[in-house]
């Protein structure tokens, strides 16, 4: 891989994972921070028009990284059959799943040749915990999306997901869900995003656990 300075759009840059990724990659690349309310540019990943507008404004871009995505934790017996609009699965499907898929599908058309797309999933599809049915489902769908989309990516564009275990820095928020899990360091999670952007891997789930 060359030493080229890349122009990278990092959506979710102010978050726990995003700020570690920003710190790591800013040492050698131009990193543009985005969030729905924070960052250099505002993008709401649940709004496809705002995604497209940002890519049009910021192009040419060599890489996009997403360090975000919400889904609802709820006991399985609280998940009633319902239309999607009334379902507790809505948040995960609309935000973490379709939000990242929509960014990836815009990036496919806008990134420079040989560019890269990196999504964020998480350990819960392989190691579920009580209450994780919805987040586990979404993570599994995203990891499958990455594997399939990589096969058909045009112009040498690569796509991967990073799947971390719970971060030590997030134990205050998620600790009770992750009893018995070994927490990982944000700086180590950031290395997986570096590998996705700066090596030649594609179609991979880069696990940090
Ligand atoms: N933290 C962990 O231990 C851990 C472990 C495994 C997996 N994960 C996964 O990693 C992802 C990020 O986790 P995190 O803990 O770093 O999150 P976080 O600290 O809550 O940060 C979320 C980031 O996303 C941005 N954001 C939120 N909604 C957005 C939207 N609709 N459009 C654009 N940007 C949006 C936020 O900025 P604004 O407020 O400006 O929008 C913020 O920068 C999540 O999917 C999580 O499930 C986290």
XYZ file of C-alpha atoms and ligand atoms in Angstrom:
257
model
C 0.000 0.000 0.000
C 1.279 3.465 -0.826
C 2.014 6.265 1.611
C -0.580 8.454 -0.115
C -2.342 10.942 2.151
C -6.013 9.945 1.921
C -9.097 12.108 2.260
C -11.361 10.201 4.648
C -14.934 10.952 5.719
C -15.495 9.691 9.278
C -19.198 9.619 10.224
C -19.607 9.255 13.989
C -16.289 10.980 14.645
C -17.223 12.394 18.057
C -18.258 9.034 19.507
C -16.270 6.682 21.707
C -14.955 4.622 18.784
C -14.940 7.504 16.296
C -12.720 9.752 18.416
C -10.106 6.985 18.755
C -10.238 6.347 14.993
C -9.895 10.058 14.314
C -6.885 10.367 16.600
C -5.169 7.385 14.962
C -5.812 8.199 11.293
C -5.333 11.983 11.529
C -1.615 11.359 12.032
C -1.226 10.590 8.311
C -4.490 11.420 6.535
C -7.022 14.209 6.140
C -10.000 13.132 8.261
C -13.284 15.003 7.843
C -15.514 14.540 10.891
C -19.249 14.115 10.497
C -22.207 13.513 12.771
C -25.891 14.389 12.805
C -25.242 17.286 15.201
C -21.445 17.377 15.602
C -18.357 17.464 13.387
C -17.091 19.478 10.403
C -20.125 18.458 8.325
C -23.576 17.300 9.323
C -24.904 14.038 7.882
C -27.920 12.157 9.192
C -27.439 8.563 8.042
C -31.195 7.977 8.301
C -31.713 10.627 5.600
C -30.423 9.431 2.189
C -30.607 12.972 0.757
C -28.227 14.287 3.418
C -25.757 11.453 2.659
C -25.746 12.202 -1.072
C -25.444 15.940 -0.533
C -22.371 15.448 1.686
C -20.624 13.180 -0.844
C -21.353 15.665 -3.621
C -19.870 18.509 -1.558
C -16.832 16.616 -0.274
C -15.796 14.601 -3.352
C -13.204 13.471 -4.210
C -13.066 11.184 -1.157
C -10.813 8.114 -0.859
C -12.553 6.439 2.063
C -15.611 6.544 4.280
C -15.693 5.129 7.795
C -18.869 4.789 9.863
C -18.451 4.510 13.626
C -22.101 4.717 14.609
C -25.409 2.923 14.616
C -28.216 2.514 17.127
C -30.416 -0.516 17.883
C -32.841 -1.321 20.697
C -31.930 -3.639 23.561
C -35.099 -5.416 24.786
C -35.962 -8.790 26.269
C -37.137 -11.173 23.555
C -40.556 -11.542 25.180
C -41.044 -7.752 24.841
C -40.718 -8.002 21.041
C -44.278 -8.199 19.694
C -45.144 -8.888 16.084
C -46.001 -5.517 14.548
C -45.648 -3.524 11.361
C -42.086 -2.250 11.071
C -43.187 1.300 11.907
C -44.428 0.104 15.344
C -41.737 -2.521 15.916
C -38.913 -2.336 18.467
C -36.714 -3.498 15.566
C -37.350 -0.206 13.751
C -34.456 1.716 15.313
C -31.855 -0.924 14.448
C -33.187 -1.444 10.937
C -33.616 2.233 10.096
C -30.516 3.555 11.846
C -27.660 1.042 12.229
C -28.616 -1.252 9.314
C -30.114 0.887 6.533
C -28.187 4.000 7.601
C -24.853 2.269 7.012
C -26.092 0.441 3.891
C -27.282 3.708 2.374
C -23.927 5.378 3.062
C -22.126 2.380 1.503
C -24.317 2.517 -1.593
C -23.686 6.238 -2.096
C -19.957 5.764 -1.412
C -19.809 2.997 -4.048
C -20.772 5.605 -6.660
C -18.706 8.552 -5.369
C -15.413 7.253 -3.902
C -12.220 7.444 -5.932
C -11.009 4.253 -7.660
C -9.483 1.863 -5.134
C -11.305 3.597 -2.262
C -12.655 1.898 0.851
C -15.850 1.701 2.887
C -15.767 0.621 6.531
C -18.871 -0.155 8.596
C -19.247 -0.893 12.300
C -21.076 -3.951 13.620
C -20.163 -5.655 16.934
C -19.635 -8.928 18.747
C -23.325 -9.550 19.529
C -24.266 -11.537 16.416
C -21.660 -14.181 17.294
C -21.920 -13.856 21.070
C -25.441 -12.653 21.964
C -26.434 -11.523 25.454
C -29.887 -11.303 27.040
C -31.781 -8.451 25.395
C -29.592 -8.340 22.278
C -31.926 -9.975 19.734
C -32.363 -6.775 17.735
C -28.714 -5.562 17.800
C -27.514 -9.142 17.110
C -29.820 -9.384 14.087
C -28.619 -6.045 12.708
C -24.926 -6.860 13.197
C -25.354 -10.189 11.413
C -27.167 -8.551 8.516
C -24.429 -5.930 8.139
C -21.613 -8.488 8.219
C -23.449 -10.461 5.498
C -24.010 -7.288 3.467
C -20.289 -6.521 3.533
C -19.324 -10.008 2.370
C -21.777 -9.966 -0.544
C -21.271 -6.323 -1.581
C -17.482 -6.784 -1.749
C -17.922 -9.242 -4.641
C -19.690 -6.661 -6.779
C -17.876 -3.466 -5.836
C -16.819 -1.507 -8.916
C -13.499 0.264 -9.609
C -11.467 -1.638 -7.008
C -13.459 -0.195 -4.123
C -13.165 -2.302 -0.959
C -15.677 -2.785 1.872
C -15.217 -4.247 5.373
C -16.864 -4.136 8.764
C -15.167 -3.732 12.124
C -16.763 -5.832 14.848
C -15.550 -4.867 18.331
C -16.317 -6.399 21.685
C -17.379 -3.961 24.387
C -14.869 -1.142 24.823
C -13.339 -0.524 28.221
C -14.226 3.138 27.653
C -17.938 2.179 27.292
C -18.289 -0.054 30.343
C -20.156 2.681 32.226
C -22.869 2.562 29.548
C -22.865 -1.091 28.414
C -21.063 -2.946 31.227
C -24.191 -4.624 32.694
C -24.979 -6.225 29.299
C -21.464 -7.598 28.879
C -20.730 -9.516 32.070
C -17.977 -12.046 31.381
C -16.731 -10.299 28.237
C -13.143 -9.087 28.048
C -13.294 -5.344 27.286
C -11.103 -3.995 24.485
C -9.227 -0.694 24.293
C -10.476 2.055 21.969
C -6.935 2.462 20.586
C -6.835 -1.237 19.625
C -10.254 -0.969 17.967
C -8.924 2.003 15.955
C -6.213 -0.253 14.485
C -8.866 -2.429 12.812
C -10.232 0.644 11.003
C -6.678 1.468 9.921
C -6.333 -2.073 8.526
C -9.601 -1.730 6.629
C -8.565 1.598 5.077
C -4.809 1.172 4.694
C -4.381 -2.498 3.721
C -5.980 -4.337 0.806
C -8.518 -6.500 2.673
C -12.074 -6.611 1.393
C -15.287 -8.429 2.269
C -13.946 -9.063 5.765
C -15.332 -8.737 9.270
C -12.387 -7.386 11.259
C -13.046 -8.679 14.749
C -11.566 -7.021 17.802
C -12.146 -9.443 20.637
N -18.841 1.331 22.408
C -18.753 0.008 22.423
O -18.360 -0.630 23.423
C -19.111 -0.764 21.200
C -18.757 -2.124 21.081
C -19.114 -2.830 19.949
C -19.818 -2.192 18.933
N -20.148 -0.886 19.069
C -20.904 -0.244 17.979
O -20.126 0.816 17.481
C -20.984 1.876 17.034
C -20.505 3.185 17.657
O -20.521 3.050 19.066
P -19.991 4.236 20.039
O -20.130 3.716 21.426
O -18.679 4.760 19.569
O -21.148 5.331 19.773
P -21.307 6.792 20.422
O -20.207 7.092 21.373
O -22.720 6.896 20.874
O -21.114 7.772 19.149
C -22.027 7.788 18.097
C -21.524 8.776 17.029
O -22.417 8.703 15.907
C -22.948 9.978 15.600
N -24.354 9.776 15.169
C -25.400 9.335 15.911
N -26.517 9.262 15.169
C -26.157 9.660 13.915
C -26.854 9.815 12.688
N -28.183 9.530 12.592
N -26.185 10.249 11.602
C -24.859 10.532 11.670
N -24.139 10.411 12.802
C -24.778 9.984 13.905
C -22.817 10.792 16.889
O -22.683 12.178 16.622
P -23.998 13.158 16.614
O -24.553 13.127 18.006
O -23.455 14.478 16.182
O -24.931 12.580 15.599
C -21.514 10.230 17.451
O -20.421 10.882 16.825
C -22.411 1.462 17.431
O -23.042 0.865 16.312
C -22.188 0.386 18.482
O -23.217 -0.589 18.497
C -19.825 -0.155 20.162
